[in-house]
Coordinates of C-alpha atoms in Angstrom, one line a residue:
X16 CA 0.0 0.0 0.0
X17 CA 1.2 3.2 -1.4
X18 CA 0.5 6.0 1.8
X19 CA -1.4 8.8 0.8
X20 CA -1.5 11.4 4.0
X21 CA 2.5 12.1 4.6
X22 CA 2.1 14.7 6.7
X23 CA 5.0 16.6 4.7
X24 CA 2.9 16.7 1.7
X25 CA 0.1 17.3 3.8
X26 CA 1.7 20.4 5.2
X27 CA 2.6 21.8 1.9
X28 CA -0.5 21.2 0.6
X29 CA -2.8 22.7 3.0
X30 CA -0.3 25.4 4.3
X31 CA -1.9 29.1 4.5
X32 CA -0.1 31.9 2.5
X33 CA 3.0 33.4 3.6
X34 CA 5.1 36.0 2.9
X35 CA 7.8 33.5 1.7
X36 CA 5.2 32.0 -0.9
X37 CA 5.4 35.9 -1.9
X38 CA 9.3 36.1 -1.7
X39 CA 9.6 32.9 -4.3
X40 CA 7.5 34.3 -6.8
X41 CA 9.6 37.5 -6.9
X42 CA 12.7 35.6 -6.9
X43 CA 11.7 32.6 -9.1
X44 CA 9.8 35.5 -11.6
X45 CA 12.7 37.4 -12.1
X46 CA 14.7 34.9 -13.8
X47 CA 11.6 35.3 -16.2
X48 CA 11.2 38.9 -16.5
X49 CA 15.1 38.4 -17.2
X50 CA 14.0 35.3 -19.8
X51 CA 11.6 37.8 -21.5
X52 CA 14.0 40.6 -21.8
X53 CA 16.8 39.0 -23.2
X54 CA 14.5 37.0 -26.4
X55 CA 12.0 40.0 -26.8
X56 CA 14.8 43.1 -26.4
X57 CA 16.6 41.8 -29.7
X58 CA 14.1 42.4 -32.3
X59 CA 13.8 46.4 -31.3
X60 CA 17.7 47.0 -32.5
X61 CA 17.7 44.0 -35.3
X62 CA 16.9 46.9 -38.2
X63 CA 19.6 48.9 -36.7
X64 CA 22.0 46.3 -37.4
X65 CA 20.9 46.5 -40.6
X66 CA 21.6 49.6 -41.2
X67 CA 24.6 49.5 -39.3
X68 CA 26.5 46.8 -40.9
X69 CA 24.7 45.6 -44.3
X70 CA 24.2 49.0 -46.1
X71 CA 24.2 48.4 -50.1
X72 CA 24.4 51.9 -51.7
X73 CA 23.2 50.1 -54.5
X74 CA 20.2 49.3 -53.3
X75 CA 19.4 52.5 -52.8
X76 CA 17.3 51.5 -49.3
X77 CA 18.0 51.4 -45.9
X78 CA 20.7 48.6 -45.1
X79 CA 19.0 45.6 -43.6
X80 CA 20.0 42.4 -42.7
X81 CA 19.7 39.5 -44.9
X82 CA 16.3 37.2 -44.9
X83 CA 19.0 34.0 -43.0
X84 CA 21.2 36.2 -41.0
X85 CA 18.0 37.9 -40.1
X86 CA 16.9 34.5 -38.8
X87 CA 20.0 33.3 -37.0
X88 CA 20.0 37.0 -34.8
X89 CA 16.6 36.4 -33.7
X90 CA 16.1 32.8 -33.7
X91 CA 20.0 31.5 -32.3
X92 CA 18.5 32.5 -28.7
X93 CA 15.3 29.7 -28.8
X94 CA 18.0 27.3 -30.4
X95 CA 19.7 27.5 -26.9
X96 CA 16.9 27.8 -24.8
X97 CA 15.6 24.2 -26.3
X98 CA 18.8 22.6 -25.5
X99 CA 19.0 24.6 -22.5
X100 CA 15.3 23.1 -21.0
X101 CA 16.6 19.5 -22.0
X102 CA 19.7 19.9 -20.6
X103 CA 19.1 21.8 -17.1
X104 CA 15.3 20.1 -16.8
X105 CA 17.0 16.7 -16.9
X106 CA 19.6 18.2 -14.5
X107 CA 16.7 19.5 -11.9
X108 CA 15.3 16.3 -11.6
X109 CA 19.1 14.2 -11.0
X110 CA 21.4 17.1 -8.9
X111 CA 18.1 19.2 -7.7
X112 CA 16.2 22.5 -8.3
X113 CA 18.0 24.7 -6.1
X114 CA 21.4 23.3 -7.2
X115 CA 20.6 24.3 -10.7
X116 CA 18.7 26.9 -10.5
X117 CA 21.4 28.8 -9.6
X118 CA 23.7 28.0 -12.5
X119 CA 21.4 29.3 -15.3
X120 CA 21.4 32.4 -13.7
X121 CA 25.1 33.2 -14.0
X122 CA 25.2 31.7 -17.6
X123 CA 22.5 34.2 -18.0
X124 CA 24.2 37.1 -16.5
X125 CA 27.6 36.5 -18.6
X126 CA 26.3 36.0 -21.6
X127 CA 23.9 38.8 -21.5
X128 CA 26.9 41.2 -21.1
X129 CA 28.9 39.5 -23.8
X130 CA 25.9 40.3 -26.2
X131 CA 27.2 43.7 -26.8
X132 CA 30.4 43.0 -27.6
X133 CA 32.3 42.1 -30.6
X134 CA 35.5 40.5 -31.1
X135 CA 35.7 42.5 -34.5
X136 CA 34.3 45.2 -36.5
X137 CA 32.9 43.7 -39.7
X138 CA 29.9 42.4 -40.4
X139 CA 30.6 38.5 -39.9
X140 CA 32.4 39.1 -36.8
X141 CA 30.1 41.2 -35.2
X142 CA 26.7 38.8 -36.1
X143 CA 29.1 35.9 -35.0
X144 CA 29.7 36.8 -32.0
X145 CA 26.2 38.2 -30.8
X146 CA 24.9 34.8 -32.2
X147 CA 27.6 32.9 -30.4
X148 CA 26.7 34.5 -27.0
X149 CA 23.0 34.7 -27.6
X150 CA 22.9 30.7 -28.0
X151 CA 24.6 30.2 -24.4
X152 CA 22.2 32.8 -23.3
X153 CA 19.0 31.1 -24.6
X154 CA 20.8 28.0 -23.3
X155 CA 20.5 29.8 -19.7
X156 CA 17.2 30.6 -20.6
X157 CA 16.0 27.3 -21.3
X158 CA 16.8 26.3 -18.0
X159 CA 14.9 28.7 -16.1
X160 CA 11.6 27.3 -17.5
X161 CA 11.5 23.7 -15.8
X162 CA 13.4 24.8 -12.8
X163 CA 11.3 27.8 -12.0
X164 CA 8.1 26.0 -12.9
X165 CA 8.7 23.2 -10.7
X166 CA 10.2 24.9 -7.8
X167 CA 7.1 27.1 -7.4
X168 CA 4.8 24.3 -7.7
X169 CA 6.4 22.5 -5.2
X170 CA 6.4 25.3 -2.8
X171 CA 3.0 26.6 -3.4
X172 CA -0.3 25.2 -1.1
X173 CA -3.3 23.7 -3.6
X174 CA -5.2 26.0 -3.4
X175 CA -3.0 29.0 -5.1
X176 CA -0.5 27.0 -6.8
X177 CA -1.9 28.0 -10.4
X178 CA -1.7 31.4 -9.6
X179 CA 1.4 31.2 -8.2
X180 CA 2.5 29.7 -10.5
X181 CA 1.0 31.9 -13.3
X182 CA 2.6 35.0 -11.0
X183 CA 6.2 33.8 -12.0
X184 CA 5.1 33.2 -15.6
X185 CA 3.7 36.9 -15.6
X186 CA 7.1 38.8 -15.2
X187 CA 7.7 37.4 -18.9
X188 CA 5.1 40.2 -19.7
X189 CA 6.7 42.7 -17.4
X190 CA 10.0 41.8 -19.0
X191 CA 8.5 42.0 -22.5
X192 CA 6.8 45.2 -21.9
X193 CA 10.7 46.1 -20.3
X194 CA 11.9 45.4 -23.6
X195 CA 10.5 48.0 -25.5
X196 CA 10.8 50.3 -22.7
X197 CA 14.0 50.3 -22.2
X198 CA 14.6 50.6 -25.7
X199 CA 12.3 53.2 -26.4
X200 CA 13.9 55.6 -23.6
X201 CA 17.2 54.7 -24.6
X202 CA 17.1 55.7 -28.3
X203 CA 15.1 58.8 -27.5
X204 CA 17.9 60.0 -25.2
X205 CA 20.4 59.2 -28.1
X206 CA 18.1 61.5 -30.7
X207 CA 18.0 64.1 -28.3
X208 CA 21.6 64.1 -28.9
X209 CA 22.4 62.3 -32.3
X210 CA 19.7 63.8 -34.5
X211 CA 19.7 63.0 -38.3
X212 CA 18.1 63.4 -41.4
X213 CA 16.1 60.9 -42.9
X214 CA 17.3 58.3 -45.2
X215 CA 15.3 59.7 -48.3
X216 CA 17.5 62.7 -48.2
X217 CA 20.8 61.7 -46.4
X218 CA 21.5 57.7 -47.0
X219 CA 24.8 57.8 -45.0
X220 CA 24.2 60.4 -42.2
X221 CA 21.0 59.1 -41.7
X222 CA 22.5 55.7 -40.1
X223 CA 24.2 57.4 -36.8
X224 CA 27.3 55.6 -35.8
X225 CA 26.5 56.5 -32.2
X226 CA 23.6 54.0 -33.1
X227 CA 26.3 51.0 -32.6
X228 CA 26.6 51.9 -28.9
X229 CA 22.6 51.9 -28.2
X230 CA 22.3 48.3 -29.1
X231 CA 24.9 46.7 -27.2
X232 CA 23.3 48.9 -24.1
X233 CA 19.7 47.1 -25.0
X234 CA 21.6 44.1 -24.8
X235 CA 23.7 44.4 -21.8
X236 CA 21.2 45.8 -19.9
X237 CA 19.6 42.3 -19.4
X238 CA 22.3 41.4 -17.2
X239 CA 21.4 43.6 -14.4
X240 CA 17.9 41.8 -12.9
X241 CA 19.7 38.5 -13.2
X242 CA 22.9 40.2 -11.0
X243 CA 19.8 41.6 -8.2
X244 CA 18.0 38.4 -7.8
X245 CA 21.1 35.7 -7.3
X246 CA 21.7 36.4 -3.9
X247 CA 17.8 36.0 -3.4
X248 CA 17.9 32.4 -5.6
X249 CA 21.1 30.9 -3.9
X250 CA 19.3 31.7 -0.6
X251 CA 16.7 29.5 -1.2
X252 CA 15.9 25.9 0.3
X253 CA 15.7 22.9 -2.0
X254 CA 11.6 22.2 -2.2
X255 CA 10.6 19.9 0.4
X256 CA 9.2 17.2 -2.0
X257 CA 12.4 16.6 -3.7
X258 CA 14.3 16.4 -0.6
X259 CA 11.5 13.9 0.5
X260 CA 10.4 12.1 -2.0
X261 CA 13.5 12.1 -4.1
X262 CA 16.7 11.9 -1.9
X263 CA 14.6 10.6 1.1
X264 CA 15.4 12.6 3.4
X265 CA 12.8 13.3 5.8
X266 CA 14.5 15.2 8.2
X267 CA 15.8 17.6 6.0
X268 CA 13.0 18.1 3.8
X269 CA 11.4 19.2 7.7
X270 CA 13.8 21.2 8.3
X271 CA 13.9 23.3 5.2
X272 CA 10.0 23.8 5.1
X273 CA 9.9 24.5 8.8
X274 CA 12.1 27.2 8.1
X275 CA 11.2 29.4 5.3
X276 CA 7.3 28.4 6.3
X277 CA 5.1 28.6 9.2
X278 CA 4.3 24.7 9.7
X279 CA 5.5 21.6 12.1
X280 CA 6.3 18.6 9.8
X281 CA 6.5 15.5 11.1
X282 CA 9.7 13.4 10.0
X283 CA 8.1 9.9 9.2
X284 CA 10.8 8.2 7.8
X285 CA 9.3 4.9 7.4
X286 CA 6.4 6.1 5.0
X287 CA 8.2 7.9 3.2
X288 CA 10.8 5.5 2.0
X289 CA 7.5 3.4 1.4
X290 CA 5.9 6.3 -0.9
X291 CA 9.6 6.7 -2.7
X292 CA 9.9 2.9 -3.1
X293 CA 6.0 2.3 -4.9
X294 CA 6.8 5.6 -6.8
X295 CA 10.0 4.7 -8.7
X296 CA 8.8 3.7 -12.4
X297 CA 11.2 6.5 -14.7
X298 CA 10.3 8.7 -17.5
X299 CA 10.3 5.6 -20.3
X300 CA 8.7 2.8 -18.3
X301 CA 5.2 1.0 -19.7
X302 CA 3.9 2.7 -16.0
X303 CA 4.8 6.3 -17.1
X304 CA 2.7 5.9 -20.6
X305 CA 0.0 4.3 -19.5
X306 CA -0.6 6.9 -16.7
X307 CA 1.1 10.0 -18.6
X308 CA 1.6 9.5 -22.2
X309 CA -1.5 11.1 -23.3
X310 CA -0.8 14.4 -21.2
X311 CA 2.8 14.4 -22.3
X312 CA 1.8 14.3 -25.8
X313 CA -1.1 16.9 -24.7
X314 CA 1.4 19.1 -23.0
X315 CA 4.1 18.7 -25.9
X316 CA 1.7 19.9 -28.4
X317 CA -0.6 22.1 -27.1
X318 CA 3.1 24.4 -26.5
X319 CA 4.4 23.6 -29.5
X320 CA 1.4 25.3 -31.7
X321 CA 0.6 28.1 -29.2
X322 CA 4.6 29.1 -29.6
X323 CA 4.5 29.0 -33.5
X324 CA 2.0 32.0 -33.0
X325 CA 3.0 33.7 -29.8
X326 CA 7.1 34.0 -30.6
X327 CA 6.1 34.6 -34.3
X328 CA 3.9 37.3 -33.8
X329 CA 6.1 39.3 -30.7
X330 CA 9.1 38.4 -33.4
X331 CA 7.9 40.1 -36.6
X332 CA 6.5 42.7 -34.9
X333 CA 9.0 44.8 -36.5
X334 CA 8.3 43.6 -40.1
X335 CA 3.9 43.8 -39.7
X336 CA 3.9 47.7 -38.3
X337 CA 5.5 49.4 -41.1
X338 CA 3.3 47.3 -43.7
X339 CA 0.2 48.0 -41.8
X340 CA 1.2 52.0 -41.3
X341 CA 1.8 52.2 -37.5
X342 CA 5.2 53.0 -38.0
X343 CA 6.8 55.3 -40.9
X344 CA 8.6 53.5 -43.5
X345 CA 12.2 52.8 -42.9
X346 CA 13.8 55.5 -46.2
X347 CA 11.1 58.0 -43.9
X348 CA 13.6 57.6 -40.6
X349 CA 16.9 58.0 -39.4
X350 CA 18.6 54.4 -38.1
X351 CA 17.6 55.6 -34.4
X352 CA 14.1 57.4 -34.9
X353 CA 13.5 53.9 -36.4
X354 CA 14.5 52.0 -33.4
X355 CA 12.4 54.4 -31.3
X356 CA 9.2 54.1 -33.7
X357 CA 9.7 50.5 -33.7
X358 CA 9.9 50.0 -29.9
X359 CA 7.1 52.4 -29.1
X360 CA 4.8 50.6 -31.1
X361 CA 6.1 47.6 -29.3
X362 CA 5.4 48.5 -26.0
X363 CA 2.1 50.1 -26.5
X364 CA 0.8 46.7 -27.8
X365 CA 2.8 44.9 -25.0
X366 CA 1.5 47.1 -22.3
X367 CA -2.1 46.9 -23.4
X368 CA -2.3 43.8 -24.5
X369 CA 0.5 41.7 -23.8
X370 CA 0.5 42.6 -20.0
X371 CA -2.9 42.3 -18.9
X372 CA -3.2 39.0 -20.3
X373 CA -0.4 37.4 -17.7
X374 CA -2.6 38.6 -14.9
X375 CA -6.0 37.8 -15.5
X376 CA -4.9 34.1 -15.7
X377 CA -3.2 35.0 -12.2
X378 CA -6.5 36.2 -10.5
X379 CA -8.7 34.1 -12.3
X380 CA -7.1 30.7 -12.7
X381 CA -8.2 29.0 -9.1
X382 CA -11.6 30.4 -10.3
X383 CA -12.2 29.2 -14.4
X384 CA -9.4 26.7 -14.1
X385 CA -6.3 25.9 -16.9
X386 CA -8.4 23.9 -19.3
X387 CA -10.9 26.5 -19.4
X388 CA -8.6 29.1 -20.0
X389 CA -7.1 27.1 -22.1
X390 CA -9.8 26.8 -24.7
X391 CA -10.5 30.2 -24.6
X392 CA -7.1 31.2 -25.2
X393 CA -6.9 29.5 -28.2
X394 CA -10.7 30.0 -29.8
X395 CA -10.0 33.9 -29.2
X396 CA -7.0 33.9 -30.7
X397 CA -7.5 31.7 -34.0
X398 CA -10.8 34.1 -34.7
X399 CA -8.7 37.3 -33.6
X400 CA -5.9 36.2 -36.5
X401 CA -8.7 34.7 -38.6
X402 CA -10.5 38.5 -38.8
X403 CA -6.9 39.8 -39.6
X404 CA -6.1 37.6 -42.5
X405 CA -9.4 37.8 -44.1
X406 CA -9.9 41.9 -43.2
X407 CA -6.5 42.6 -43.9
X408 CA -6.9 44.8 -46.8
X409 CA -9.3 47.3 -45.1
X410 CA -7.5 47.2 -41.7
X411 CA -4.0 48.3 -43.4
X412 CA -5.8 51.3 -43.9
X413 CA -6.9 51.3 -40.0
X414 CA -3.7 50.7 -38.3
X415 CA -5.4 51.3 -35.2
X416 CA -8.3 48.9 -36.0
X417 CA -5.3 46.5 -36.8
X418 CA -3.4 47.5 -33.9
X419 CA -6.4 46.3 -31.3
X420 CA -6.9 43.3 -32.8
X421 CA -3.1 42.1 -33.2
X422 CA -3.1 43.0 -29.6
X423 CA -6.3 41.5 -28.6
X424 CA -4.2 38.2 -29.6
X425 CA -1.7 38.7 -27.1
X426 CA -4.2 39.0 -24.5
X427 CA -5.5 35.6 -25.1
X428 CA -2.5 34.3 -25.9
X429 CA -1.4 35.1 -22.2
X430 CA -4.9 35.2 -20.4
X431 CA -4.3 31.6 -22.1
X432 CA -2.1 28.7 -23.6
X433 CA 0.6 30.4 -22.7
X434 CA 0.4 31.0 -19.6
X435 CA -1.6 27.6 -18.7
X436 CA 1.3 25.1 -21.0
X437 CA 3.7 26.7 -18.5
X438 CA 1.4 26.0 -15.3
X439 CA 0.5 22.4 -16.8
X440 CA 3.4 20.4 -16.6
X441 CA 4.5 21.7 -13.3
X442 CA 1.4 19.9 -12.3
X443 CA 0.4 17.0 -13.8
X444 CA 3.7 14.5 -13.6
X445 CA 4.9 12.9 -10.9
X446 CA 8.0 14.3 -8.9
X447 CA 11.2 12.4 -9.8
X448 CA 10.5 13.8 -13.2
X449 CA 8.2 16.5 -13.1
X450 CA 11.3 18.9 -14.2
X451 CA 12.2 16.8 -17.4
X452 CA 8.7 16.6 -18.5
X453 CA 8.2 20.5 -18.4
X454 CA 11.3 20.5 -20.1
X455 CA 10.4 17.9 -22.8
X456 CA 6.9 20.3 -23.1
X457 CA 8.9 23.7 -23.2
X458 CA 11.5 22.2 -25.5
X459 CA 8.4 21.7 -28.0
X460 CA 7.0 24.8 -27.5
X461 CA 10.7 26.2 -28.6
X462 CA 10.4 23.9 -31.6
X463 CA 7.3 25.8 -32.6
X464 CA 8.8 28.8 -31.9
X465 CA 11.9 28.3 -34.3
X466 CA 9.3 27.0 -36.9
X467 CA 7.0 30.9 -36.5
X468 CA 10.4 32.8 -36.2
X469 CA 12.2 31.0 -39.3
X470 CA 8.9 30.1 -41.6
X471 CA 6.3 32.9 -40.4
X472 CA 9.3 35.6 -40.4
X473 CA 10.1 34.8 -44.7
X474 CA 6.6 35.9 -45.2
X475 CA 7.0 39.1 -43.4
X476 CA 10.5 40.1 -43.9
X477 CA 9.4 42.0 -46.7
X478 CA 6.3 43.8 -46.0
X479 CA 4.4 41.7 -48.9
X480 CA 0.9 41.9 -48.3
X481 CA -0.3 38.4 -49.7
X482 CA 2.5 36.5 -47.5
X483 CA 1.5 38.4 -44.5
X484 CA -2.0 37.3 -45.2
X485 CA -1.2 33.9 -45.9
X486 CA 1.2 34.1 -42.6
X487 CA -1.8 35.2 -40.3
X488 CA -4.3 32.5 -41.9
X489 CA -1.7 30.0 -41.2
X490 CA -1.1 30.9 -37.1
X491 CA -5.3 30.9 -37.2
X492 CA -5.2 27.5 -38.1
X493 CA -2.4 26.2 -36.0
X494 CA -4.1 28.0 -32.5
X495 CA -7.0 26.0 -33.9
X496 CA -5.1 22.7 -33.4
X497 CA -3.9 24.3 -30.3
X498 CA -7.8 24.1 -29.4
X499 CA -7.8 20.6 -30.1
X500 CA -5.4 19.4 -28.8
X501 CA -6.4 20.3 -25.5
X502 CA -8.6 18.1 -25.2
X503 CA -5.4 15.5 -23.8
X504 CA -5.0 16.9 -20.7
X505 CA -6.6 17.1 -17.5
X506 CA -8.4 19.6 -15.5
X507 CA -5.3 19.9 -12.5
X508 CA -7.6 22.8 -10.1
X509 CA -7.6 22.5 -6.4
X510 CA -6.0 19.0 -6.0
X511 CA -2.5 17.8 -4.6
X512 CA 0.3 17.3 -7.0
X513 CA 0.9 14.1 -6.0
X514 CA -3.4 13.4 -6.1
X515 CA -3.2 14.6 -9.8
X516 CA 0.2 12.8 -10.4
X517 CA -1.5 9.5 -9.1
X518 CA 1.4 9.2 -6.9
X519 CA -0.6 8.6 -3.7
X520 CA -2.7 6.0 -4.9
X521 CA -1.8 2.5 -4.1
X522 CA -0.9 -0.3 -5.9
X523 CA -4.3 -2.2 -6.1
X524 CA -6.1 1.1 -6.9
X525 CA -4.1 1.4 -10.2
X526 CA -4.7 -1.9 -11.0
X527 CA -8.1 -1.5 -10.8
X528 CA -8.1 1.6 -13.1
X529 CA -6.9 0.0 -15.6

C-alpha cells in the first residue's frame, strides 16, 4: 500500500499563505522577467544592425539584414533555450532545483553582457559573435523554465498553486513590456543628442554611428535583474518534495520547510521510504505511458502550436507595423528614430495587450481553471488572427483597427495557452521527473517557436501583403489545433500534485483503473 497522508505533503498542501510564498514568486519571476527581456529586447535594435553593418548603396534602401542572417540573430536564442530546458530540466530532476537553478542564472548574466560586444568590426564578426553568445544565453534561458516551474509548484499550497505559478510566468510580460521600454527611452535619449536626417534625403548620415553603442546597451542591460535576484535564488531551500520524496530525506525536507514556512512537519521516515519505493517507475517505463503519455503528448503539443503563433507574432512585430502604417517606412527615418518608432509601437501593444493577459490568468485561474482558460485562449485567438487575415486589406488602412486586434491576440494568448502550458506540466507529472517533462513540453514549445520565427518571419520580412496574409491564416489555423489538442489533458484545479500525479494511490487502486 502506497500512503497517501504524509504529513509533509500534507503540510505543503494545506499550508496558508506566507510572505515567503510571496518572496519565491519575486525571486523565481525574475529569472523570467530576465527570460523575457533578453529573447524580446533583440528584435527592437535588429533593423539597426541592418543599417549598421549591411548598407548596399546600391540598393538605394536602408541597409538591412539579410532574410538567414535575419533568422539566426533572432532565432539563435530559442536554439539555446531548447537545448538549454533539455539539458538543465534533466539536471533538476538528477542534482536538484536549487542546485541548478542557480547556474542558469550566472550563464545568464555573462552571456547577456557578452551580447554587446564584438571580437571585431565587420559584419561576420560582429553577427558571430552576438549569435555565439546569444545561444549560451537562450541556453541559460532554457533552464529557467523547468526549474522555475517546478520549484514554485512544489512550494505553493493547492489551493493558489496556479496562480502562483502563473505570477512567475507573468514577469515574462513585465519583462516583455521592459523590452520595449527600455529601448524606447534609450534611443530617444540618443536622438535628443544624435539627430539625423532621414534616409530619403541623407542615405549615410541618416545611419548614426552612435547608433552601434545603443544596441549593445539594450543588450547588456539584461544582465542587471539577473545580478539583483542571485543572492535572493542561492538563498533559497531545496523544495521539500524533492528532498523527501527524491533523496529521502525526511529530516531535512522538515527542516527546510519548517524554516522558510510557518508549519511543524512531522519526520516519518518509514512512509516515506515506502511512498519513494512504490513511486520509482522512470520517464520511459510502460507505467509512465500508460498513466502520462497522453498528457505528455497533450502538453508537448498544445506548447508547440501556441509558440508558433506567440514567438512569431512578438518576433515580426517589426516587419507587420510598417506594412500596416503604424510606423513610418524605414527610407522616412533615421537608423535611431527607427528604433524608437519601432519600440514604441512595441510597448504600447505589450503594455495593453501583452501585459494584462499574464494577470488575468493570475487572478482568475483557481476560479475558471487551466483547461478552461485554455480553450479560450486558443478560440479567441484563432478568430482574432482569422479576422486579420481575411480583413487585412481594409485594416491596413486602419492601423489602429489593426493595432487592437493584433493585440487582442496577445491578450489571449497570455490570459491563455501560454500562460496555462507553462502551469501544466508543473502539475500533472509525478515528482522524480516532473522537471524533465516541463522540459520535454517547453523544448516543444521552442520547436514551434523556431518554426513561426524561421517560416512565419520569410513571409513578413518583406512587407508583402499576400504573404502576410497567408502568414496570419496560417497561425489561425495552428491556435485551432492548439484548441484541439487540448482536449489531452486534465483539469489539475484544487487537487494535490501528487493526487493529480497518481502518486498517492496504491498499488491495487491502479490496477483497478486500468
Amino acid at each position: 500500500m502506497v500512503p497517501s497522508n504524509l504529513a509533509i505533503l500534507t503540510a505543503l498542501d494545506n499550508a496558508r499563505t506566507q510572505w515567503y510564498h510571496f518572496t519565491a514568486i519575486v525571486i523565481a519571476g525574475m529569472g523570467f522577467f530576465t527570460d523575457a527581456y533578453d529573447l524580446f529586447c533583440i528584435s527592437t535594435v535588429s533593423k539597426l544592425l541592418g543599417r549598421l553593418y549591411y548598407y548596399d548603396p546600391s540598393t538605394q534602401k536602408p541597409g538591412e539584414l539579410p532574410i538567414d542572417v535575419s533568422n539566426m540573430v533572432v532565432g539563435v536564442a530559442l536554439v539555446g533555450t531548447l537545448c538549454g530546458q533539455l539539458f538543465f530540466g534533466w539536471l533538476g530532476d538528477k542534482l536538484g532545483r536549487k542546485t541548478v537553478y542557480g547556474v542558469t542564472l550566472i550563464l545568464m548574466m555573462v552571456c547577456a553582457i557578452f551580447s554587446g560586444v564584438s571580437f571585431g568590426s565587420t559584419s561576420k564578426s560582429v553577427v558571430g559573435t552576438l549569435c555565439f553568445f546569444r545561444f549560451w544565453l537562450g541556453f541559460g534561458i532554457g533552464g529557467d523554465y523547468p526549474l522555475s516551474a517546478t520549484i514554485m509548484s512544489e512550494y505553493a499550497n493547492k489551493k493558489t498553486r496556479g496562480a502562483f505559478i502563473a505570477a512567475v510566468f507573468a514577469m515574462q510580460g513585465v519583462g516583455i513590456v521592459f523590452a520595449g521600454l527600455v529601448s524606447t527611452l534609450l534611443s530617444f535619449i540618443f536622438l535628443r543628442y544624435y539627430d539625423a536626417k532621414p534616409f530619403s534625403e541623407e542615405p549615410v548620415v541618416s545611419t548614426q554611428p552612435q547608433g552601434d553603442y545603443l544596441w549593445r546597451i539594450v543588450l547588456m542591460l539584461g544582465a542587471l535583474p539577473a545580478m539583483l535576484t542571485y543572492y535572493w535564488r542561492m538563498k533559497m531551500p531545496e523544495t521539500g518534495r524533492y528532498t523527501a520524496i527524491i533523496l529521502g530525506n525526511a529530516k531535512q525536507a522538515a527542516l527546510d520547510m519548517g524554516g522558510v514556512l510557518s508549519i511543524e512537519i512531522e519526520e516519518e521516515p518509514e512512509k516515506l521510504a515506502q511512498f519513494k519505493a512504490s513511486n520509482s517507475y522512470s520517464l520511459f517505463s510502460s507505467e509512465f505511458f500508460q498513466r502520462h503519455g497522453l498528457h505528455l503528448i497533450g502538453t508537448m503539443s498544445t506548447w508547440f502550436l501556441l509558440d508558433i503563433a506567440f514567438y512569431s507574432q512578438n518576433l515580426t512585430q517589426k516587419d507587420v507595423f510598417p506594412a500596416i502604417g503604424l510606423i513610418k517606412e524605414p527610407d522616412q527615418l533615421n537608423a535611431l528614430d527607427e528604433v524608437f518608432q519601432t519600440s514604441r509601437a512595441m510597448f504600447v501593444v505589450a503594455l495593453f495587450g501583452t501585459f494584462p493577459g499574464y494577470w488575468f490568468t493570475v487572478f482568475f485561474i483557481e476560479k475558471l481553471g487551466r483547461f478552461t482558460i485554455q480553450l479560450l485562449g486558443f478560440f479567441m485567438m484563432s478568430a482574432f488572427l482569422l479576422i486579420m487575415s481575411i480583413k487585412y486589406d481594409y485594416l491596413r488602412d486602419h492601423p489602429k483597427m489593426f493595432a487592437a486586434l493584433y493585440g487582442l491576440t496577445f491578450f489571449f494568448a497570455n490570459f491563455g495557452p501560454n500562460s496555462t502550458t507553462f502551469i501544466l506540466p508543473a502539475e500533472l507529472f509525478p515528482t522524480r521527473i516532473r522537471s524533465t517533462c516541463h522540459a520535454l513540453s517547453a523544448a516543444a514549445g521552442k520547436l514551434g517557436a523556431m518554426v513561426g520565427t524561421f517560416a512565419i518571419q520569410f513571409y513578413t520580412v518583406n512587407e508583402e501583403v499576400k504573404k502576410i496574409k497567408l502568414a496570419l491564416m496560417v497561425l489561425a489555423f495552428t491556435n485551432m489545433l492548439g484548441f484541439c489538442f487540448t482536449f489531452l489533458v486534465t483539469e489539475t484545479k484544487g487537487r494535490s500534485l501528487e493526487e493529480i500525479s497518481g502518486e498517492d494511490t496504491n498499488e491495487n487502486e491502479r490496477t483497478d483503473s486500468r
